[in-house]
Short mmCIF file of C-alpha atoms and ligand atoms in Angstrom, two decimals:
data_model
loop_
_atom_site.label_atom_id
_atom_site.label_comp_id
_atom_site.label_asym_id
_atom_site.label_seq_id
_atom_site.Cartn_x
_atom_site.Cartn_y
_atom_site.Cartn_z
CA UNK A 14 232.26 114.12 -11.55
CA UNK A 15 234.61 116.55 -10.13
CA UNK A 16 237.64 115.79 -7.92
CA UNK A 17 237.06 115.69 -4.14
CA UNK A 18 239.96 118.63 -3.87
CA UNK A 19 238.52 121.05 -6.56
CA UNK A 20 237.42 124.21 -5.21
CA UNK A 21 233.87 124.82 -3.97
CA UNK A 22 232.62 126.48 -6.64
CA UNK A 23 233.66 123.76 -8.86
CA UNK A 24 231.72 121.42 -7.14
CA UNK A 25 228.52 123.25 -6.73
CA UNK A 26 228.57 123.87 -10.61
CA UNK A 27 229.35 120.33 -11.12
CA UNK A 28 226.03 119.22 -8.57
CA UNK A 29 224.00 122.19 -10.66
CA UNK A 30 224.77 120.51 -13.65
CA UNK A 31 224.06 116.66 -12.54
CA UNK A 32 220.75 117.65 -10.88
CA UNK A 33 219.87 120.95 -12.30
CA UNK A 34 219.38 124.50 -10.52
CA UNK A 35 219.75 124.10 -6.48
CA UNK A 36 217.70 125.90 -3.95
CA UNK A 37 218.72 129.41 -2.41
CA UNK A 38 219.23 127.54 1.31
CA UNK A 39 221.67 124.87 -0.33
CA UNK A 40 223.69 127.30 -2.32
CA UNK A 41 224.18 129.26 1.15
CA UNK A 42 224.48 126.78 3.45
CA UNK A 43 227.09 125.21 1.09
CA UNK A 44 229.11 128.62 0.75
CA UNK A 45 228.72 129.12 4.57
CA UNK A 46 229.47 126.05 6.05
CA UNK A 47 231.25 123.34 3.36
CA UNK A 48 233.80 120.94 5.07
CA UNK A 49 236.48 122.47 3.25
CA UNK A 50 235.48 125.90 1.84
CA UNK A 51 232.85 127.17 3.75
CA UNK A 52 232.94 131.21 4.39
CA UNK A 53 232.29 130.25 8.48
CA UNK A 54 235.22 127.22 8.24
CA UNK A 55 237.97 129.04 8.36
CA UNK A 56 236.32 131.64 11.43
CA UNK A 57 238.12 134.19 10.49
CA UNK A 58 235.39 136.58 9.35
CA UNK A 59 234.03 139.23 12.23
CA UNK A 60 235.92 141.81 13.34
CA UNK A 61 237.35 144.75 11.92
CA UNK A 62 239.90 142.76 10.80
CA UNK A 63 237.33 140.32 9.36
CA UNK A 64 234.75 141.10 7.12
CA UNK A 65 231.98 142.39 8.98
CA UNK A 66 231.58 143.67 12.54
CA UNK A 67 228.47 142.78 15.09
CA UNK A 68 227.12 144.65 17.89
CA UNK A 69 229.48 142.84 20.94
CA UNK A 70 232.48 143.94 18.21
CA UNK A 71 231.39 147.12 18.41
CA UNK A 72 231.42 147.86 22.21
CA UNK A 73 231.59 145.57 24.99
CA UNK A 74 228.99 147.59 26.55
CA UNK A 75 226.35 145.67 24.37
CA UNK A 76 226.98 142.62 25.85
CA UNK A 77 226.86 144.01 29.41
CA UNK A 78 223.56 145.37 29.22
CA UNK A 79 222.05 142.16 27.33
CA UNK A 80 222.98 140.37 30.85
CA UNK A 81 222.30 142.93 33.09
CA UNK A 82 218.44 142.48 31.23
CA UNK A 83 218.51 138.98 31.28
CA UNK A 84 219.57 139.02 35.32
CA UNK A 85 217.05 141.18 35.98
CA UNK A 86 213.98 139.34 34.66
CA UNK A 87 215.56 135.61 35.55
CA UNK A 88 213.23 135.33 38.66
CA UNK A 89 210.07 135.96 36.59
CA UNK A 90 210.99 133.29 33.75
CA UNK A 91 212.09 130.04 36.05
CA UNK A 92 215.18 132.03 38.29
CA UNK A 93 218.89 131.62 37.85
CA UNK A 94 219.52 128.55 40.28
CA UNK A 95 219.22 125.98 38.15
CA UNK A 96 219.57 127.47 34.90
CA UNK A 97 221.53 127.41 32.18
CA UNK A 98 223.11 129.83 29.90
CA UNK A 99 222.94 129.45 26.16
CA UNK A 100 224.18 131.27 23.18
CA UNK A 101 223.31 130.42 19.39
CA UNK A 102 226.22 131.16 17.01
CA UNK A 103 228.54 132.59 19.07
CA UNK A 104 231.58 133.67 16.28
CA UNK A 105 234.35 134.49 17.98
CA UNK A 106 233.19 134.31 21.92
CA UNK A 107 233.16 138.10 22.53
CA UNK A 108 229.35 138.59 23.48
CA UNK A 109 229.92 135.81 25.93
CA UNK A 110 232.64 137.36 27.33
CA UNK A 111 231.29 140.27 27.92
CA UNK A 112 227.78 138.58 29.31
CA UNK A 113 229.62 136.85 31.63
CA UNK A 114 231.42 140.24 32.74
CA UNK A 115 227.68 141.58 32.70
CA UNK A 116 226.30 138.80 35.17
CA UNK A 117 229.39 139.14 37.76
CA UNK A 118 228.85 142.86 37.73
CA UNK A 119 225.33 142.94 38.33
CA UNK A 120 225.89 139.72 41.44
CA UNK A 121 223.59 137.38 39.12
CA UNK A 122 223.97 133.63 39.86
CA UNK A 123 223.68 133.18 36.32
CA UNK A 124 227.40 133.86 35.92
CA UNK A 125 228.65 130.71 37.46
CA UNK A 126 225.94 128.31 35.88
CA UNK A 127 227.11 126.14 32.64
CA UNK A 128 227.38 127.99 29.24
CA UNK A 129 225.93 125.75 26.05
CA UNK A 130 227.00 126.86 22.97
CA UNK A 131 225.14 126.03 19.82
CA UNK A 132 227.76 126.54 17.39
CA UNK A 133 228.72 124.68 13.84
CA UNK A 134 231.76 125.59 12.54
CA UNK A 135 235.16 124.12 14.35
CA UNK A 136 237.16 127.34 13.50
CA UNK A 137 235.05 129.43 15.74
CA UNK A 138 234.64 126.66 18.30
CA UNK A 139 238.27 126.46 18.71
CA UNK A 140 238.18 130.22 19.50
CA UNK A 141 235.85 130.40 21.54
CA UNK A 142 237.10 127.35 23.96
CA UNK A 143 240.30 129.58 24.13
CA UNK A 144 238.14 132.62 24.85
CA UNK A 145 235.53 131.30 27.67
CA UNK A 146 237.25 129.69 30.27
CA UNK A 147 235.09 130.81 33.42
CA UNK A 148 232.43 129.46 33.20
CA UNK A 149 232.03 125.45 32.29
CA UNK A 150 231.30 125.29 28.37
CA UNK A 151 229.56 122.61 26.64
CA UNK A 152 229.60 123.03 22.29
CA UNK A 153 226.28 121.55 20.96
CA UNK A 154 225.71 121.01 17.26
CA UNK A 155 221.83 120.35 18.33
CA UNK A 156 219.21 122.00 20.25
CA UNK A 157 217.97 118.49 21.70
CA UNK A 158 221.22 118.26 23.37
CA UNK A 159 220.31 120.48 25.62
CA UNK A 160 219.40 119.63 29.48
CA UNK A 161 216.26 120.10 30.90
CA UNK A 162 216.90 123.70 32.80
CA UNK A 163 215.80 126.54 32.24
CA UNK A 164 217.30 128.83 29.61
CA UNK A 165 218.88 132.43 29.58
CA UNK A 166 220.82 133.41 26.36
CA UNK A 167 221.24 134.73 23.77
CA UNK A 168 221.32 134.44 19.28
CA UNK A 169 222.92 137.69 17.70
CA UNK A 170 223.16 137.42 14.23
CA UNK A 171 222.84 133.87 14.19
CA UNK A 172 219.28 133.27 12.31
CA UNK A 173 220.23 135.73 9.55
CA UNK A 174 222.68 132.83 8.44
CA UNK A 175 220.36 130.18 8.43
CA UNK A 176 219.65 129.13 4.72
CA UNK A 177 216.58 131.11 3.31
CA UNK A 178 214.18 129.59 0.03
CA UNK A 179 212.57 132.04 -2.24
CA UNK A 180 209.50 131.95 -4.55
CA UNK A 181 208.86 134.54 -7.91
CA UNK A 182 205.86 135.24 -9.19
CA UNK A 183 205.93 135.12 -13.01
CA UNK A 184 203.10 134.60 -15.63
CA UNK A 185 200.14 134.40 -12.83
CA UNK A 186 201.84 131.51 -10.79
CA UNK A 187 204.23 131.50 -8.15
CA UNK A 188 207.70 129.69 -8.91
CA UNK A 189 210.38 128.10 -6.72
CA UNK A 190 213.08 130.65 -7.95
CA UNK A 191 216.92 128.66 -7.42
CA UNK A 192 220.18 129.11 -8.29
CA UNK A 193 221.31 127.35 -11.61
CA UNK A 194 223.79 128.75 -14.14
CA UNK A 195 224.43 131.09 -16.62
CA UNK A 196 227.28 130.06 -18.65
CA UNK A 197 230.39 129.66 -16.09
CA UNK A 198 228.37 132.05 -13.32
CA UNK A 199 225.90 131.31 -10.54
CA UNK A 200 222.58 132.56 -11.28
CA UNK A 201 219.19 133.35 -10.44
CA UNK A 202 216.54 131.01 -12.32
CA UNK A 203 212.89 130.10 -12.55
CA UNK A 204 212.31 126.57 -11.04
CA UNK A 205 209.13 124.50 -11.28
CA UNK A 206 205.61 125.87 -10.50
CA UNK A 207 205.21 126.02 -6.62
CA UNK A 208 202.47 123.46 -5.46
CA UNK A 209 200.00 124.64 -3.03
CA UNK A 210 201.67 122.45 -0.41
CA UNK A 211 204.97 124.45 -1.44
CA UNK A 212 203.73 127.50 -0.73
CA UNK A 213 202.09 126.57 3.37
CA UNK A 214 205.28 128.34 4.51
CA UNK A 215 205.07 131.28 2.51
CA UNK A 216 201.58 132.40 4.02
CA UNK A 217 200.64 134.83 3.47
CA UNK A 218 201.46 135.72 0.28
CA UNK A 219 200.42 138.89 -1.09
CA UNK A 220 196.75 138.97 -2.67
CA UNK A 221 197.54 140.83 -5.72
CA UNK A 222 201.48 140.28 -7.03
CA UNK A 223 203.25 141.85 -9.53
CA UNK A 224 205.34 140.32 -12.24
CA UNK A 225 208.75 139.35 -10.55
CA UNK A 226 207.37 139.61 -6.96
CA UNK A 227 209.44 137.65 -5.00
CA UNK A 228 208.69 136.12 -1.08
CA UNK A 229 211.09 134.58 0.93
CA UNK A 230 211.23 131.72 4.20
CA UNK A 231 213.45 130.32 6.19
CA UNK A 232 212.50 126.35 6.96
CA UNK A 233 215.67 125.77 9.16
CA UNK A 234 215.07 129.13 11.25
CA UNK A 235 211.96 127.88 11.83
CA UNK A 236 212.91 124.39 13.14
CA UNK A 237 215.46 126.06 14.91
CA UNK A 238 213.01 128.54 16.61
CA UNK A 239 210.63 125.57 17.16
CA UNK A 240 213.25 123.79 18.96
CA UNK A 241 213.92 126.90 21.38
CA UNK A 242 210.53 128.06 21.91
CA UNK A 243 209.96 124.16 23.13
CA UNK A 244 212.62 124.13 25.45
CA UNK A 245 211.15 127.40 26.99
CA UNK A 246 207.65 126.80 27.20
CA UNK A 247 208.59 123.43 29.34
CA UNK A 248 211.39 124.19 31.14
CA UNK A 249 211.38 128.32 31.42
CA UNK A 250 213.72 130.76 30.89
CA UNK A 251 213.87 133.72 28.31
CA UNK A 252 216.24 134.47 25.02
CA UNK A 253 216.92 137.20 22.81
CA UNK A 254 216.75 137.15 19.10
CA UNK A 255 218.59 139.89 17.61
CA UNK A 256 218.98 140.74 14.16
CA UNK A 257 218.70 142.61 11.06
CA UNK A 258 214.92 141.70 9.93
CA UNK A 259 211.25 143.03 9.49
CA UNK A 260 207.86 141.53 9.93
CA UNK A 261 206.93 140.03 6.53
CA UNK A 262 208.40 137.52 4.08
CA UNK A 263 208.38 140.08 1.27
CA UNK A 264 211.16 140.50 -1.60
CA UNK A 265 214.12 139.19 -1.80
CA UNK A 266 217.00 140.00 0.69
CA UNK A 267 219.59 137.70 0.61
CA UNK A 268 222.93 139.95 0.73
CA UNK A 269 226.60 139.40 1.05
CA UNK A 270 229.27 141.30 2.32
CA UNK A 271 233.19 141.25 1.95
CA UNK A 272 235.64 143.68 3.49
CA UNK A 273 233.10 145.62 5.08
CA UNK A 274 231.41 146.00 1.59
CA UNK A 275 228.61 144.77 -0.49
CA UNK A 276 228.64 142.03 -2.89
CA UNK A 277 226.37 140.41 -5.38
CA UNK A 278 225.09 137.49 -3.46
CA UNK A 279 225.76 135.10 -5.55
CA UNK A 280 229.17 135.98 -7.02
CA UNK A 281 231.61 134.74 -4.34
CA UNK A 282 230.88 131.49 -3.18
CA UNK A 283 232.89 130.96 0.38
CA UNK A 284 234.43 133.76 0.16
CA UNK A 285 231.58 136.38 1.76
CA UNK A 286 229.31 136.49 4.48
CA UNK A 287 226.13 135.44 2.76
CA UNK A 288 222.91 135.95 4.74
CA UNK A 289 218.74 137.32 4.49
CA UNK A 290 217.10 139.28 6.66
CA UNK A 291 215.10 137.58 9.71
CA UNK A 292 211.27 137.46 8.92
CA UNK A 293 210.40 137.85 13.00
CA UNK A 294 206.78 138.04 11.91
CA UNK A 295 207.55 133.69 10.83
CA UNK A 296 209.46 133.10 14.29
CA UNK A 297 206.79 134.63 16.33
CA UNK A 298 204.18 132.13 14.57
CA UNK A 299 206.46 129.25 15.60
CA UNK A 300 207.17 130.31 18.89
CA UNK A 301 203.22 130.55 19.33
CA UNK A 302 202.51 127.41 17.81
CA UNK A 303 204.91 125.61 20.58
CA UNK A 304 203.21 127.26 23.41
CA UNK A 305 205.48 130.32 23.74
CA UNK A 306 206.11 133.61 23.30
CA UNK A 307 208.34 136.31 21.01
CA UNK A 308 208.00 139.93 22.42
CA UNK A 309 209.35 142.50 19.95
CA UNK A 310 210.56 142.66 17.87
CA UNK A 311 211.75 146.50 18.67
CA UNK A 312 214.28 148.83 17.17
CA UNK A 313 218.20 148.00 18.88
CA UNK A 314 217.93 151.19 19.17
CA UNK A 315 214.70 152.20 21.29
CA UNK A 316 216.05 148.91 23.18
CA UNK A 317 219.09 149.86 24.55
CA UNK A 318 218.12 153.15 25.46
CA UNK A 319 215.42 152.33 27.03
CA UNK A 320 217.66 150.32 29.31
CA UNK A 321 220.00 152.76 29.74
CA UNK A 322 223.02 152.70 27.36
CA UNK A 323 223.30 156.27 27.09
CA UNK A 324 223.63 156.59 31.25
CA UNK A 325 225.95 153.76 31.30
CA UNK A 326 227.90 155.19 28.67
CA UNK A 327 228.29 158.42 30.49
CA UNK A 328 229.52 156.75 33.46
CA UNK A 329 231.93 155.57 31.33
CA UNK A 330 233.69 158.32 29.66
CA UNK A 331 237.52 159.77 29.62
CA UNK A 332 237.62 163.05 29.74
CA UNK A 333 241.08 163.15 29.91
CA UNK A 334 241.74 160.61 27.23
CA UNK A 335 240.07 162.65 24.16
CA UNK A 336 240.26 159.44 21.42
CA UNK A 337 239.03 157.11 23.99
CA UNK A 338 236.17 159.28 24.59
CA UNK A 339 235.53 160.08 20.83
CA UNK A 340 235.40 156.29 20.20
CA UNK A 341 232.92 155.55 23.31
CA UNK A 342 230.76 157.66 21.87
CA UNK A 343 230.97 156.50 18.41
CA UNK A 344 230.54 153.05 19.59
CA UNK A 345 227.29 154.04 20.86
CA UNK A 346 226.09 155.73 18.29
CA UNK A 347 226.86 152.83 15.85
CA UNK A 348 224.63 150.76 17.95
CA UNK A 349 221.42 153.01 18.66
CA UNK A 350 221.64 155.50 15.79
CA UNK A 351 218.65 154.49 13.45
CA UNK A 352 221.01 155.41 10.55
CA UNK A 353 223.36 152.65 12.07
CA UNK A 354 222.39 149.66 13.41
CA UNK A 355 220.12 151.02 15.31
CA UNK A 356 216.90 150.42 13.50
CA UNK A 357 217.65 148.15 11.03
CA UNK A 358 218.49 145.83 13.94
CA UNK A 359 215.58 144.17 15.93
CA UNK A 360 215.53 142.66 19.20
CA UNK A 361 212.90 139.92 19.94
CA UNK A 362 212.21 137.98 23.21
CA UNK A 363 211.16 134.14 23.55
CA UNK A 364 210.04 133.66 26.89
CA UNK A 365 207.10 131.04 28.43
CA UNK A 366 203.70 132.31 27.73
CA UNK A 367 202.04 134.87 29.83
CA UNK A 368 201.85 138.96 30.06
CA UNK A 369 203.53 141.84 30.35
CA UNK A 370 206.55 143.63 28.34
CA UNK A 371 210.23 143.45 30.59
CA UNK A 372 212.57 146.07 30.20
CA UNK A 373 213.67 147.35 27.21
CA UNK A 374 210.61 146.44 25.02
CA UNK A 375 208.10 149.99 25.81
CA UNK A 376 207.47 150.48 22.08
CA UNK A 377 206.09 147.48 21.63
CA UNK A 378 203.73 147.55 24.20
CA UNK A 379 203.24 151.29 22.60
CA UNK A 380 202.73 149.88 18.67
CA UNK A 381 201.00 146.89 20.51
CA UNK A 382 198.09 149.45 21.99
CA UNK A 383 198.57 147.63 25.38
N1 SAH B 418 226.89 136.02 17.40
C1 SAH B 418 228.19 136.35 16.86
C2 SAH B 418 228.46 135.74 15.50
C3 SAH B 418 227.48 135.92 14.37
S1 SAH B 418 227.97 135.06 12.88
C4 SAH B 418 228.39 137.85 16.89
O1 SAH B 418 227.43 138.57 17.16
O2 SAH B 418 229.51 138.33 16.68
C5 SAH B 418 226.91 133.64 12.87
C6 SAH B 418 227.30 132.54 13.82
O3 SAH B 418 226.32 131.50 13.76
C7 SAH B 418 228.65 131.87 13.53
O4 SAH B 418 229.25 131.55 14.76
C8 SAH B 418 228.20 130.62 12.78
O5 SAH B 418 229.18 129.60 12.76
C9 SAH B 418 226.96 130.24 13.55
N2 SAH B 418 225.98 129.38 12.87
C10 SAH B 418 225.36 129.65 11.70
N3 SAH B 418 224.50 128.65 11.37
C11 SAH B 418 224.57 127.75 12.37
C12 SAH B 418 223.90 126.50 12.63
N4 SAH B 418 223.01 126.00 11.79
N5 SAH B 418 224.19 125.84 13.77
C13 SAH B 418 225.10 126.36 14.63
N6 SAH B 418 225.77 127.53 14.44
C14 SAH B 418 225.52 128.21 13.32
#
């Protein structure tokens, strides 16, 4: 047994060892979020001084339009009257700042109803109390805390950190594939032979694999997403899911960055952002199964343009301040340029069930033939 103070990776070899290889989602939940160690703990890691930056770090402009969206389709999803504003995951409080700039600007009532924040770690909660003092704030650990209003808000970046579990296929039969140890280092390893009950959240997997295939889901997005889509479908409202993330469960894409760099995934427990990329294709299921409904997921890119960044932008520009200019428009080219973030990230909609595409999602009606 190790000693309550030794370091986290002492302890997670030392649980490894008692009870043999762990799963993917406990070996990054426990790097992201342990009492003590946990990467998130501490809150110090977005921004450029951090180790990553997100979209509202980028350019408050991001943040602006999300609201500016959100006020403008409120009356179709429930109103604004007796909402409530919600964000998952908030880090360090800027894209709520900035959305509640967004809603004043554009008159919405939505900037003067309660903010919920669903947020886990205390070091971030402490920042962004100091941050959001407008509007009134209530921190939830749980979606069921919510009230019974209808819902405008908001997750960026927040289900890429939700723990991910992965299956390999080796020797004709899928495998749970964990982390155990090699020697003194974390490593990948081949876990018992997946049950057909094991592999329900999986489907579908593909017909014909190949040696070392590997498929990937997320259990606690999926609860998570369950939770949301049932508060919508009852109670209205509408929420965007942005991230970096595709529409299939296939390979494995668990990644971690430090210093604005890549990092094997498994080599510095608590000390990187460790995340996967969003399956959207598994949250739209969920959301369907609860009696709602994900639109998108489109390009960030196609998204904001098509609701005007590039005009609002342009409204915005110095010419007699050269660098400010020069870093406007690099702002907004990090966001939209596909070589950026602007295709890798996706933006997604939960909203009640029904028709139509709102602003900002015209390719998917396009790729959708409707
Ligand atoms: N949305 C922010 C921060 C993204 S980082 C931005 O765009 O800058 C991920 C955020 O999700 C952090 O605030 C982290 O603490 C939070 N988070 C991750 N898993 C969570 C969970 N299960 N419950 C609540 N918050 C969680």
């Amino acid at each position: 047994m190790t000693h309550p103070a030794a370091s986290l990776t002492d302890r997670l070899r030392d649980e490894i060892d008692t009870t043999g290889p762990i799963s993917v989602s406990r070996f990054m939940q426990a790097c992201l979020f342990d009492d003590t160690d946990g990467y998130y703990h501490k809150g110090e890691a977005i921004g450029a001084s951090g180790d990553f930056i997100t979209a509202p770090e980028v350019s408050q402009i991001f943040g602006e339009m999300l609201a500016a969206m959100l006020a403008y389709i409120a009356p179709y999803f429930a109103g604004s009257e007796a909402a409530i504003r919600f964000e998952a995951g908030p880090g360090r409080g800027t894209l709520a700042a900035d959305m509640q700039r967004g809603y004043e600007m554009c008159g919405s009532a939505l900037a003067n109803r309660p903010l919920y924040l669903l947020e886990k770690s205390d070091g971030f909660r402490d920042q962004q109390k100091a941050r959001l003092s407008e509007a009134p704030l209530v921190m939830i650990e749980d979606m069921a805390d919510l009230p019974a209003a209808p819902l405008f808000g908001v997750a960026n970046e927040f289900f890429d950190a939700l723990g991910v579990d992965q299956v390999i296929w080796q020797n004709g039969q899928w495998h749970h594939r964990l982390v155990g140890l090699s020697g003194e280092e974390f490593a990948f390893v081949i876990g018992p032979v997946c049950t057909s009950e094991d592999l329900i959240p999986y489907a579908p997997l593909p017909e014909a694999p190949a040696e070392g295939d590997i498929c990937e889901t997320s259990p606690q997005s999926a609860a998570i997403m369950a939770q949301m889509a049932q508060h919508i479908a009852h109670h209205g409202g509408a929420l965007l899911v942005i991230d970096y993330g595709k529409s299939d469960q296939l390979g494995d894409t668990l990644q971690a960055v430090a210093n604005h760099r890549p990092v094997p995934p498994l080599s510095v427990c608590g000390m990187a952002d460790i995340t996967h990329w969003v399956d959207f294709r598994q949250l739209a299921q969920v959301a369907e199964a609860a009696q709602a409904r994900l639109i998108g997921p489109v390009p960030q890119g196609r998204f904001l343009l098509e609701l005007g960044i590039a005009e609002r932008a342009e409204a915005l520009r110095h010419p007699d301040m050269p660098e400010q200019d020069r870093q406007l428009l690099a702002a907004i080219d990090r966001l939209v340029s596909p070589a950026q973030m602007g295709h890798a990230f996706k933006v997604a909609l939960l909203v009640p069930q029904g028709d139509g595409v709102p602003p900002g999602f015209a390719s998917y009606q396009t790729e959708e033939g409707g």
